Coordinates of C-alpha atoms in Angstrom, one line a residue:
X277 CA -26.6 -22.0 30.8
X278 CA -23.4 -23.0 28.7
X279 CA -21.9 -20.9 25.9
X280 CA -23.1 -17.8 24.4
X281 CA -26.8 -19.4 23.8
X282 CA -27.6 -17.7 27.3
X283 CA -27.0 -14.3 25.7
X284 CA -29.6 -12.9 24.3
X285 CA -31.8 -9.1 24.3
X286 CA -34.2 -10.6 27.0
X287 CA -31.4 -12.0 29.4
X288 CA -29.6 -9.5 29.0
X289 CA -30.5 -5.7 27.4
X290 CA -27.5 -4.4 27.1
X291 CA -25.8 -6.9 25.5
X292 CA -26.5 -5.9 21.8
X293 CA -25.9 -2.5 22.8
X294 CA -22.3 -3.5 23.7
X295 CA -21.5 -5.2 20.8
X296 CA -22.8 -2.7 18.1
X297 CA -20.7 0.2 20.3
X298 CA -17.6 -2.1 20.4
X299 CA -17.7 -3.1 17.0
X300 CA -18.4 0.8 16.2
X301 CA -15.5 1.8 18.0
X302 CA -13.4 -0.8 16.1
X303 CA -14.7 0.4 12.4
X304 CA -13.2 4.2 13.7
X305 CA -10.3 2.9 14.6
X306 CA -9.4 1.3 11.5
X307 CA -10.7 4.0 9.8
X308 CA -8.0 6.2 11.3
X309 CA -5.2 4.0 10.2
X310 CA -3.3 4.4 7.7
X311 CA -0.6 2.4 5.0
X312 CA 2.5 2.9 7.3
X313 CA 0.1 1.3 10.9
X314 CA 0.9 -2.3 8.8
X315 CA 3.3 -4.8 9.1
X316 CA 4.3 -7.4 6.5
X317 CA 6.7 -10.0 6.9
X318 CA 9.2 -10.5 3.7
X319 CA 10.4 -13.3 1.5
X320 CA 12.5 -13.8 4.2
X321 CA 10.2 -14.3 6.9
X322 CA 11.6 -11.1 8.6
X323 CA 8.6 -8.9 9.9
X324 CA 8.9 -5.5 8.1
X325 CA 7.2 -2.1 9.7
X326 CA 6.0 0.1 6.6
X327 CA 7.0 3.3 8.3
X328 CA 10.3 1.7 6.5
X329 CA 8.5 3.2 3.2
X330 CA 7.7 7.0 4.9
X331 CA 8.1 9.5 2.4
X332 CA 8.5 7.4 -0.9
X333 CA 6.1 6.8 -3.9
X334 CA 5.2 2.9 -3.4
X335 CA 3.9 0.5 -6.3
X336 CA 2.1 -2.7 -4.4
X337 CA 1.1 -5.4 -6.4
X338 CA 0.0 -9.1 -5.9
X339 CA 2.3 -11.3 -8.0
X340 CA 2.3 -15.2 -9.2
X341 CA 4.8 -16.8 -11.0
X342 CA 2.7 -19.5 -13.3
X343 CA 0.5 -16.6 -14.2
X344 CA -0.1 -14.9 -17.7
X345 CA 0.5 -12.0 -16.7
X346 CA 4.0 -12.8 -14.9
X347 CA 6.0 -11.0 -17.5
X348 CA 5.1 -8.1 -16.1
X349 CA 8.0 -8.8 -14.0
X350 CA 9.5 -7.4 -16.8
X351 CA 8.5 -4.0 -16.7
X352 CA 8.1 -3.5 -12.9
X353 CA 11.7 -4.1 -12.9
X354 CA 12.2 -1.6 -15.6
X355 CA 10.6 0.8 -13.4
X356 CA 12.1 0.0 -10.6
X357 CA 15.5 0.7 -11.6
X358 CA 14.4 3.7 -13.8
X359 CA 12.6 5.7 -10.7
X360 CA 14.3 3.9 -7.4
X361 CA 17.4 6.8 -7.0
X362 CA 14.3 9.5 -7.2
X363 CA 11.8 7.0 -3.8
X364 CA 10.2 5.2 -5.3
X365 CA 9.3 1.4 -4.4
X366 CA 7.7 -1.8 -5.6
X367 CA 6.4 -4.3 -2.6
X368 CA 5.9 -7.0 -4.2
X369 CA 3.3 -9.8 -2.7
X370 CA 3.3 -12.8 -3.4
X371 CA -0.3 -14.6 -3.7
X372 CA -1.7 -17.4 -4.6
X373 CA -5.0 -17.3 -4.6
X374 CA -6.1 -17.5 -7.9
X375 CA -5.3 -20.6 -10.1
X376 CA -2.8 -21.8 -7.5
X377 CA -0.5 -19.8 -9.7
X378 CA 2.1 -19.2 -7.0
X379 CA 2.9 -22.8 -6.5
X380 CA 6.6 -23.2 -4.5
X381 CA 8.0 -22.0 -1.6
X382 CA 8.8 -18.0 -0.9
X383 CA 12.9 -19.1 -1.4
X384 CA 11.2 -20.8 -5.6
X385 CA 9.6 -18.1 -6.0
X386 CA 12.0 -15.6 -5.2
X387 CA 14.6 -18.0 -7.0
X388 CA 12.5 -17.8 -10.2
X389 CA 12.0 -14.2 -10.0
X390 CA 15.7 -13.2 -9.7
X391 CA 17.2 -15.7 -12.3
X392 CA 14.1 -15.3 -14.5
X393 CA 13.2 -12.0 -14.2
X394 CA 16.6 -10.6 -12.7
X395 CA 13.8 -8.8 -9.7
X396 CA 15.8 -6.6 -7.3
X397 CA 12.5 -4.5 -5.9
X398 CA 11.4 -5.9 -1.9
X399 CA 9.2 -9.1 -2.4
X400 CA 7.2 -10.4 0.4
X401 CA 5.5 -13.2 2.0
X402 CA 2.6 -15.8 0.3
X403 CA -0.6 -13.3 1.3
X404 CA -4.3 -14.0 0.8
X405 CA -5.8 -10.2 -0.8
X406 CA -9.5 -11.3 -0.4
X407 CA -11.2 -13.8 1.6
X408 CA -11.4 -14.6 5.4
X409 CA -7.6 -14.3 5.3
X410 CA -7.4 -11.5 3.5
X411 CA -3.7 -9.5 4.9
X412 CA -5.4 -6.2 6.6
X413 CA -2.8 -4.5 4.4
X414 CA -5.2 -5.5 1.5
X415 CA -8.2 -4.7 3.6
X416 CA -7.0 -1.3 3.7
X417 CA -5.9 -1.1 -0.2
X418 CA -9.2 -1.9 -1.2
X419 CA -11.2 0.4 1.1
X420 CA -9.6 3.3 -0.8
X421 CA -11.7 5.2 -3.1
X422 CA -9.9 4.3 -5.9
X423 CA -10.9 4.2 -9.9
X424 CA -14.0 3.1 -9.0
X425 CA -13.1 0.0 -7.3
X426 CA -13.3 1.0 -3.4
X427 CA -14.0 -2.1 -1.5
X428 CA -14.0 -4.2 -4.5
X429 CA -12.0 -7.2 -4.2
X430 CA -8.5 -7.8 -6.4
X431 CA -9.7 -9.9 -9.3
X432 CA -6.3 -11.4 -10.3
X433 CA -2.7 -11.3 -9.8
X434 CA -0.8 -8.3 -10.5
X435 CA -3.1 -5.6 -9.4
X436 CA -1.4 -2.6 -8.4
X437 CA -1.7 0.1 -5.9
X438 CA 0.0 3.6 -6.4
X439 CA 0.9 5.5 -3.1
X440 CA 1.8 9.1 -2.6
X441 CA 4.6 9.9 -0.3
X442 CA 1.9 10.8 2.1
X443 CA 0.7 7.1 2.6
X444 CA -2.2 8.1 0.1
X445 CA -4.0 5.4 -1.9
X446 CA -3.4 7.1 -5.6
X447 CA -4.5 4.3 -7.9
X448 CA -5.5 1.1 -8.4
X449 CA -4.6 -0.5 -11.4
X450 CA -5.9 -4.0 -13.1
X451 CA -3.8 -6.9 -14.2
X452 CA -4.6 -5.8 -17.8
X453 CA -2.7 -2.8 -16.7
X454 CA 0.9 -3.8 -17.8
X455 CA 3.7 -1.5 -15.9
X456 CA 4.6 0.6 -19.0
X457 CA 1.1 2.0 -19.0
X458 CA 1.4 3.5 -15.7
X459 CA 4.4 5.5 -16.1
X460 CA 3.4 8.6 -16.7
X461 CA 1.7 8.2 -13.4
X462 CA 4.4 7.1 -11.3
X463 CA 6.5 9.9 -12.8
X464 CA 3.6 12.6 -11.7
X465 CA 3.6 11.1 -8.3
X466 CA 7.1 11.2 -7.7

């Protein structure tokens, strides 16, 4: 008897018992956890502890540079230095996912971003938002009931999440969703 092929209800009973309480106890621990349990690791490669963000109003989105909607670059930034003096945040991460649209290195893309876009808000580390891969940041995004959406995976680059100051999951917002339409929200948040 080799392997886990010797496991079974008949050899032993308790053995699926075991595994649907573990994996039971697991789901109610994630369940507990909440935006500021995470850690991310920057542009930089430097791991990053969200309690960092405690207390502010955080934008996240998933970005790409090769991307149509990559001028919204534009108006993040616009945001950004419109509401940062008053907590707030954008965590910008980097994805690419979809289209290969984030082609480069995390130094290119932050490169583009600054001389292109003249970004100052944090930007982070290549991620993966769905899939197998998927950073448990962005498993916990998406299992907010949000709009709709809860669970749902991000359909492209530059979906964005709206957090309270409390950690809590305000929004979720599409791609088609450019930054100057969700103002008014930010500025109730804040």
């Amino acid at each position: 008897m080799v392997g886990w092929g010797c496991l079974d209800d008949k050899t032993h009973p308790y053995f699926s018992q075991t595994i649907l309480a573990s994996c039971i106890v697991v789901f109610l621990e994630a369940k507990d956890m909440g935006i500021y349990d995470f850690k991310v690791r920057d542009i930089f490669g430097k791991s990053v502890d969200m309690h960092e963000f405690q207390g502010k109003v955080l934008l996240i989105v998933n970005t790409a540079t090769g991307c149509g909607f990559t001028p919204q670059y534009e108006g993040l930034e616009a945001l950004y230095k419109k509401y940062k003096d008053r907590g707030f945040e954008i965590l910008d991460f980097l994805c690419n996912q979809f289209a290969s649209q984030a082609p480069g290195s995390d130094d290119d893309i932050h490169e583009f971003c600054r001389s292109r876009y003249d970004v100052t808000f944090r930007q982070f580390s290549k991620i993966d938002v769905n899939g197998d891969n998927e950073s448990p940041l962005y498993t916990f995004l998406k299992s907010q009931k949000k709009n709709g959406l809860t669970g749902s995976d991000i359909k492209w680059n530059f979906t964005k999440f709206l957090v309270d100051r409390d950690g809590n999951v305000t929004d979720r917002f599409s791609s088609f969703i450019s930054p100057e339409k969700i103002e008014a929200r930010i500025e109730e948040t804040l």
